[in-house]
mmCIF file of C-alpha atoms and ligand atoms in Angstrom:
data_model
loop_
_atom_site.group_PDB
_atom_site.id
_atom_site.type_symbol
_atom_site.label_atom_id
_atom_site.label_comp_id
_atom_site.label_asym_id
_atom_site.label_seq_id
_atom_site.Cartn_x
_atom_site.Cartn_y
_atom_site.Cartn_z
ATOM 1 C CA UNK G 13 103.534 127.058 112.215
ATOM 2 C CA UNK G 14 107.169 126.898 113.311
ATOM 3 C CA UNK G 15 106.488 126.133 117.017
ATOM 4 C CA UNK G 16 104.416 123.009 116.443
ATOM 5 C CA UNK G 17 105.618 121.991 113.030
ATOM 6 C CA UNK G 18 107.723 118.904 113.859
ATOM 7 C CA UNK G 19 105.236 117.710 116.485
ATOM 8 C CA UNK G 20 102.415 117.631 113.805
ATOM 9 C CA UNK G 21 104.313 116.927 110.676
ATOM 10 C CA UNK G 22 107.016 114.506 111.437
ATOM 11 C CA UNK G 23 104.279 111.872 111.966
ATOM 12 C CA UNK G 24 106.784 109.094 112.836
ATOM 13 C CA UNK G 25 110.296 108.029 112.312
ATOM 14 C CA UNK G 26 108.963 105.440 109.885
ATOM 15 C CA UNK G 27 107.427 108.231 107.750
ATOM 16 C CA UNK G 28 110.565 110.305 107.795
ATOM 17 C CA UNK G 29 112.654 107.294 106.840
ATOM 18 C CA UNK G 30 110.242 106.419 104.015
ATOM 19 C CA UNK G 31 110.175 109.945 102.616
ATOM 20 C CA UNK G 32 113.978 110.396 102.930
ATOM 21 C CA UNK G 33 114.360 107.115 100.997
ATOM 22 C CA UNK G 34 111.950 108.311 98.272
ATOM 23 C CA UNK G 35 113.950 111.554 97.969
ATOM 24 C CA UNK G 36 117.471 110.058 98.052
ATOM 25 C CA UNK G 37 116.490 107.322 95.488
ATOM 26 C CA UNK G 38 115.595 110.072 93.044
ATOM 27 C CA UNK G 39 118.259 112.682 93.656
ATOM 28 C CA UNK G 40 121.084 110.112 93.570
ATOM 29 C CA UNK G 41 123.440 112.220 95.585
ATOM 30 C CA UNK G 42 127.072 111.280 95.019
ATOM 31 C CA UNK G 43 130.317 112.125 96.962
ATOM 32 C CA UNK G 44 131.349 115.596 96.320
ATOM 33 C CA UNK G 45 127.915 116.781 95.306
ATOM 34 C CA UNK G 46 126.572 120.141 96.412
ATOM 35 C CA UNK G 47 122.876 120.012 97.358
ATOM 36 C CA UNK G 48 120.250 122.618 98.163
ATOM 37 C CA UNK G 49 116.985 122.238 100.124
ATOM 38 C CA UNK G 50 114.832 125.192 99.068
ATOM 39 C CA UNK G 51 111.963 125.856 101.504
ATOM 40 C CA UNK G 52 113.668 123.432 103.888
ATOM 41 C CA UNK G 53 111.448 124.292 106.951
ATOM 42 C CA UNK G 54 113.045 122.791 110.063
ATOM 43 C CA UNK G 55 115.441 120.671 107.890
ATOM 44 C CA UNK G 56 113.556 117.427 108.397
ATOM 45 C CA UNK G 57 114.789 116.229 104.956
ATOM 46 C CA UNK G 58 117.966 118.336 104.664
ATOM 47 C CA UNK G 59 119.548 115.914 107.138
ATOM 48 C CA UNK G 60 119.418 113.067 104.589
ATOM 49 C CA UNK G 61 120.861 115.320 101.869
ATOM 50 C CA UNK G 62 123.644 116.485 104.142
ATOM 51 C CA UNK G 63 124.691 112.959 105.083
ATOM 52 C CA UNK G 64 125.387 112.124 101.405
ATOM 53 C CA UNK G 65 126.482 115.527 99.954
ATOM 54 C CA UNK G 66 129.793 117.288 100.374
ATOM 55 C CA UNK G 67 127.799 120.390 101.297
ATOM 56 C CA UNK G 68 124.123 121.415 101.540
ATOM 57 C CA UNK G 69 122.526 124.820 101.482
ATOM 58 C CA UNK G 70 119.171 125.076 103.167
ATOM 59 C CA UNK G 71 117.052 128.031 102.356
ATOM 60 C CA UNK G 72 113.810 129.129 104.005
ATOM 61 C CA UNK G 73 111.882 132.456 104.235
ATOM 62 C CA UNK G 74 111.086 131.808 107.864
ATOM 63 C CA UNK G 75 113.844 132.517 110.519
ATOM 64 C CA UNK G 76 111.812 130.582 113.028
ATOM 65 C CA UNK G 77 111.885 127.446 110.884
ATOM 66 C CA UNK G 78 115.591 127.858 110.110
ATOM 67 C CA UNK G 79 116.450 128.240 113.809
ATOM 68 C CA UNK G 80 115.454 124.545 114.179
ATOM 69 C CA UNK G 81 117.718 123.241 111.427
ATOM 70 C CA UNK G 82 120.296 120.996 113.143
ATOM 71 C CA UNK G 83 123.835 122.468 113.303
ATOM 72 C CA UNK G 84 126.244 120.704 110.972
ATOM 73 C CA UNK G 85 129.567 121.644 109.388
ATOM 74 C CA UNK G 86 128.128 120.613 106.054
ATOM 75 C CA UNK G 87 124.951 122.676 106.283
ATOM 76 C CA UNK G 88 124.583 126.397 105.520
ATOM 77 C CA UNK G 89 121.270 127.897 106.543
ATOM 78 C CA UNK G 90 120.145 130.866 104.467
ATOM 79 C CA UNK G 91 117.131 133.059 105.186
ATOM 80 C CA UNK G 92 115.722 133.954 101.805
ATOM 81 C CA UNK G 93 112.671 133.647 99.593
ATOM 82 C CA UNK G 94 112.712 131.005 96.899
ATOM 83 C CA UNK G 95 111.816 133.747 94.318
ATOM 84 C CA UNK G 96 115.056 135.618 95.202
ATOM 85 C CA UNK G 97 117.157 132.439 94.989
ATOM 86 C CA UNK G 98 115.607 131.690 91.583
ATOM 87 C CA UNK G 99 116.419 135.246 90.408
ATOM 88 C CA UNK G 100 120.050 134.804 91.541
ATOM 89 C CA UNK G 101 119.741 137.510 94.132
ATOM 90 C CA UNK G 102 120.982 135.320 97.092
ATOM 91 C CA UNK G 103 124.806 135.119 96.947
ATOM 92 C CA UNK G 104 124.979 132.120 99.291
ATOM 93 C CA UNK G 105 122.603 130.117 97.125
ATOM 94 C CA UNK G 106 123.810 130.729 93.557
ATOM 95 C CA UNK G 107 125.061 127.192 93.089
ATOM 96 C CA UNK G 108 125.961 125.489 90.852
ATOM 97 C CA UNK G 109 124.037 122.619 92.483
ATOM 98 C CA UNK G 110 124.151 118.948 91.696
ATOM 99 C CA UNK G 111 120.909 118.229 93.572
ATOM 100 C CA UNK G 112 118.056 120.423 94.564
ATOM 101 C CA UNK G 113 115.035 119.574 96.728
ATOM 102 C CA UNK G 114 111.804 121.621 96.796
ATOM 103 C CA UNK G 115 109.413 119.823 99.133
ATOM 104 C CA UNK G 116 106.043 121.352 99.655
ATOM 105 C CA UNK G 117 107.133 124.919 98.996
ATOM 106 C CA UNK G 118 106.248 125.722 95.391
ATOM 107 C CA UNK G 119 102.534 126.129 96.212
ATOM 108 C CA UNK G 120 103.584 129.167 98.317
ATOM 109 C CA UNK G 121 105.036 130.948 95.240
ATOM 110 C CA UNK G 122 103.187 132.896 92.576
ATOM 111 C CA UNK G 123 105.140 132.540 89.324
ATOM 112 C CA UNK G 124 105.915 128.847 89.631
ATOM 113 C CA UNK G 125 107.102 128.435 86.046
ATOM 114 C CA UNK G 126 109.397 131.398 86.479
ATOM 115 C CA UNK G 127 110.736 130.065 89.694
ATOM 116 C CA UNK G 128 111.365 126.631 88.207
ATOM 117 C CA UNK G 129 113.184 128.210 85.247
ATOM 118 C CA UNK G 130 115.314 130.342 87.503
ATOM 119 C CA UNK G 131 116.287 127.409 89.756
ATOM 120 C CA UNK G 132 116.964 125.153 86.749
ATOM 121 C CA UNK G 133 119.593 127.710 85.750
ATOM 122 C CA UNK G 134 121.370 127.098 89.087
ATOM 123 C CA UNK G 135 121.900 123.363 88.260
ATOM 124 C CA UNK G 136 125.208 122.053 87.150
ATOM 125 C CA UNK G 137 125.221 119.969 83.920
ATOM 126 C CA UNK G 138 123.666 116.608 84.918
ATOM 127 C CA UNK G 139 122.128 118.188 88.019
ATOM 128 C CA UNK G 140 118.769 117.056 89.384
ATOM 129 C CA UNK G 141 115.846 119.053 90.750
ATOM 130 C CA UNK G 142 113.161 117.180 92.721
ATOM 131 C CA UNK G 143 109.792 118.746 93.524
ATOM 132 C CA UNK G 144 107.876 116.805 96.159
ATOM 133 C CA UNK G 145 104.255 117.784 96.806
ATOM 134 C CA UNK G 146 100.762 116.562 97.399
ATOM 135 C CA UNK G 147 98.748 115.599 94.346
ATOM 136 C CA UNK G 148 96.106 117.975 92.900
ATOM 137 C CA UNK G 149 93.498 116.344 95.148
ATOM 138 C CA UNK G 150 93.974 114.759 98.552
ATOM 139 C CA UNK G 151 91.887 112.172 100.367
ATOM 140 C CA UNK G 152 92.794 113.306 103.918
ATOM 141 C CA UNK G 153 90.062 112.929 106.547
ATOM 142 C CA UNK G 154 89.430 116.742 106.489
ATOM 143 C CA UNK G 155 86.181 118.650 106.255
ATOM 144 C CA UNK G 156 84.651 119.259 102.799
ATOM 145 C CA UNK G 157 85.455 123.012 102.660
ATOM 146 C CA UNK G 158 89.133 122.363 103.335
ATOM 147 C CA UNK G 159 89.376 119.633 100.658
ATOM 148 C CA UNK G 160 87.700 121.999 98.152
ATOM 149 C CA UNK G 161 90.042 124.887 98.995
ATOM 150 C CA UNK G 162 92.960 122.565 98.674
ATOM 151 C CA UNK G 163 91.986 121.429 95.181
ATOM 152 C CA UNK G 164 91.343 125.070 94.127
ATOM 153 C CA UNK G 165 94.894 126.155 94.994
ATOM 154 C CA UNK G 166 97.189 123.137 94.591
ATOM 155 C CA UNK G 167 99.340 123.290 91.475
ATOM 156 C CA UNK G 168 98.975 120.048 89.464
ATOM 157 C CA UNK G 169 102.176 117.963 89.452
ATOM 158 C CA UNK G 170 101.861 117.633 85.681
ATOM 159 C CA UNK G 171 102.067 121.438 85.366
ATOM 160 C CA UNK G 172 105.257 121.391 87.381
ATOM 161 C CA UNK G 173 106.690 118.665 85.002
ATOM 162 C CA UNK G 174 105.634 120.906 82.053
ATOM 163 C CA UNK G 175 107.393 123.896 83.554
ATOM 164 C CA UNK G 176 110.551 121.810 84.035
ATOM 165 C CA UNK G 177 110.485 120.747 80.367
ATOM 166 C CA UNK G 178 109.961 124.363 79.329
ATOM 167 C CA UNK G 179 113.073 125.154 81.440
ATOM 168 C CA UNK G 180 115.056 122.627 79.394
ATOM 169 C CA UNK G 181 115.024 119.788 81.981
ATOM 170 C CA UNK G 182 114.061 116.145 81.261
ATOM 171 C CA UNK G 183 111.098 115.554 83.651
ATOM 172 C CA UNK G 184 109.508 112.477 85.109
ATOM 173 C CA UNK G 185 106.441 112.280 87.429
ATOM 174 C CA UNK G 186 105.941 109.430 89.851
ATOM 175 C CA UNK G 187 103.657 108.844 92.871
ATOM 176 C CA UNK G 188 104.248 106.998 96.097
ATOM 177 C CA UNK G 189 101.954 106.417 99.096
ATOM 178 C CA UNK G 190 102.475 105.889 102.819
ATOM 179 C CA UNK G 191 99.700 104.502 105.041
ATOM 180 C CA UNK G 192 98.964 106.623 108.110
ATOM 181 C CA UNK G 193 96.863 105.988 111.215
ATOM 182 C CA UNK G 194 96.244 108.557 113.975
ATOM 183 C CA UNK G 195 94.258 108.391 117.143
ATOM 184 C CA UNK G 196 91.174 110.438 116.254
ATOM 185 C CA UNK G 197 91.628 112.975 119.061
ATOM 186 C CA UNK G 198 95.270 113.559 118.103
ATOM 187 C CA UNK G 199 94.283 114.150 114.462
ATOM 188 C CA UNK G 200 91.554 116.531 115.519
ATOM 189 C CA UNK G 201 94.098 118.444 117.596
ATOM 190 C CA UNK G 202 96.406 118.624 114.619
ATOM 191 C CA UNK G 203 93.559 120.144 112.649
ATOM 192 C CA UNK G 204 92.945 122.650 115.427
ATOM 193 C CA UNK G 205 96.709 123.411 115.392
ATOM 194 C CA UNK G 206 96.251 124.177 111.695
ATOM 195 C CA UNK G 207 98.856 121.522 110.779
ATOM 196 C CA UNK G 208 98.460 122.260 107.042
ATOM 197 C CA UNK G 209 98.908 125.871 105.995
ATOM 198 C CA UNK G 210 95.610 125.432 104.144
ATOM 199 C CA UNK G 211 93.837 125.353 107.486
ATOM 200 C CA UNK G 212 94.972 128.859 108.339
ATOM 201 C CA UNK G 213 92.406 130.174 105.876
ATOM 202 C CA UNK G 214 89.643 129.106 108.419
ATOM 203 C CA UNK G 215 88.872 131.042 111.532
ATOM 204 C CA UNK G 216 88.493 129.307 114.904
ATOM 205 C CA UNK G 217 84.670 128.953 114.601
ATOM 206 C CA UNK G 218 84.928 127.489 111.094
ATOM 207 C CA UNK G 219 87.649 125.133 112.191
ATOM 208 C CA UNK G 220 85.625 123.938 115.229
ATOM 209 C CA UNK G 221 82.686 123.227 112.812
ATOM 210 C CA UNK G 222 85.126 121.345 110.591
ATOM 211 C CA UNK G 223 86.383 119.321 113.569
ATOM 212 C CA UNK G 224 82.738 118.282 114.360
ATOM 213 C CA UNK G 225 82.276 117.327 110.721
ATOM 214 C CA UNK G 226 85.401 115.130 110.851
ATOM 215 C CA UNK G 227 84.356 113.626 114.163
ATOM 216 C CA UNK G 228 80.924 112.706 112.693
ATOM 217 C CA UNK G 229 82.573 111.062 109.665
ATOM 218 C CA UNK G 230 85.109 109.199 111.805
ATOM 219 C CA UNK G 231 83.380 108.056 115.045
ATOM 220 C CA UNK G 232 86.023 105.449 115.777
ATOM 221 C CA UNK G 233 89.147 105.723 117.911
ATOM 222 C CA UNK G 234 91.481 106.114 114.894
ATOM 223 C CA UNK G 235 91.553 107.677 111.463
ATOM 224 C CA UNK G 236 93.482 105.907 108.702
ATOM 225 C CA UNK G 237 94.283 107.129 105.243
ATOM 226 C CA UNK G 238 96.933 106.924 102.539
ATOM 227 C CA UNK G 239 99.307 109.847 102.242
ATOM 228 C CA UNK G 240 100.125 110.061 98.502
ATOM 229 C CA UNK G 241 102.927 112.269 97.214
ATOM 230 C CA UNK G 242 103.901 113.391 93.728
ATOM 231 C CA UNK G 243 107.634 113.366 92.893
ATOM 232 C CA UNK G 244 108.607 115.448 89.940
ATOM 233 C CA UNK G 245 112.222 114.924 88.953
ATOM 234 C CA UNK G 246 113.869 117.209 86.468
ATOM 235 C CA UNK G 247 117.359 116.519 85.101
ATOM 236 C CA UNK G 248 119.645 119.012 83.355
ATOM 237 C CA UNK G 249 121.433 117.884 80.239
HETATM 238 C C1 LIG N 21 105.180 122.950 104.187
HETATM 239 S S1 LIG N 21 106.643 123.611 104.707
HETATM 240 C C2 LIG N 21 107.830 122.443 103.981
HETATM 241 C C3 LIG N 21 109.144 122.391 104.720
HETATM 242 C C4 LIG N 21 110.110 121.309 104.384
HETATM 243 N N1 LIG N 21 110.423 121.319 102.920
HETATM 244 C C5 LIG N 21 109.521 119.910 104.690
HETATM 245 O O1 LIG N 21 109.006 119.251 103.793
HETATM 246 O O2 LIG N 21 109.537 119.597 105.865
HETATM 247 C C6 LIG N 21 106.837 125.018 103.643
HETATM 248 C C7 LIG N 21 108.077 125.868 103.938
HETATM 249 O O3 LIG N 21 108.187 126.832 102.942
HETATM 250 C C8 LIG N 21 108.598 128.028 103.499
HETATM 251 N N2 LIG N 21 108.264 129.085 102.560
HETATM 252 C C9 LIG N 21 106.958 129.572 102.277
HETATM 253 N N3 LIG N 21 107.080 130.498 101.312
HETATM 254 C C10 LIG N 21 108.400 130.558 100.957
HETATM 255 C C11 LIG N 21 109.090 131.380 100.015
HETATM 256 N N4 LIG N 21 108.448 132.233 99.233
HETATM 257 N N5 LIG N 21 110.360 131.254 99.962
HETATM 258 C C12 LIG N 21 111.085 130.375 100.802
HETATM 259 N N6 LIG N 21 110.459 129.626 101.726
HETATM 260 C C13 LIG N 21 109.111 129.686 101.770
HETATM 261 C C14 LIG N 21 107.890 128.109 104.862
HETATM 262 O O4 LIG N 21 108.596 128.952 105.704
HETATM 263 C C15 LIG N 21 108.001 126.613 105.236
HETATM 264 O O5 LIG N 21 109.145 126.354 106.069
#
């Protein structure tokens, strides 16, 4: 995905600003704080962290994603898997951290409770961990098979909150929505580009059938929907 990620995912500066605001309002980063963005991708949201924190570590398993993280004296990019960070096997990402962001990465991991427990151990006293992800079900204008596959694999945000509590954090779950409108053809091209990793489970033929299904359901020039996100905030005592 790395080559087309920002083109498809950044949506608009308004979306980035809105999401950055949602993240910063919860992580409450103060002067001198050390932050981590785990599964940072191209660093779209690390930028906001780095502006407030004294230092930010951004970690991603993909070198191609990390190569697009903007250079900054306050940012250290680390190529590593979240599982290794959680197990304390990554010397540059052992913390302790005051603020930790995991945006849309936990669903890529197997033992989510174990990963959350490991990462919670890297928080300083009073530190915050924020998991941002889609809810258990989405109402995107995708084809039915994609929506079903999503629901079958997406970890429920309430399970994430439970795992945080089991790891000794105080956890709070909130939702926020951002209204999106795309030109229908642009959205269909995003689907063809497999703009969600979920779409990589479909081959070209299945995807083209899916595109036709979406086109039939949305015959107009635009598709509009609400992008709802779950924010699970854990705080260390
Ligand atoms: C949907 S993207 C989210 C990127 C970024 N957090 C954002 O919101 O823009 C998921 C990212 O997780 C990374 N990733 C997937 N599995 C991972 C793992 N096991 N450890 C670390 N990063 C992983 C991918 O390389 C990708 O950059």
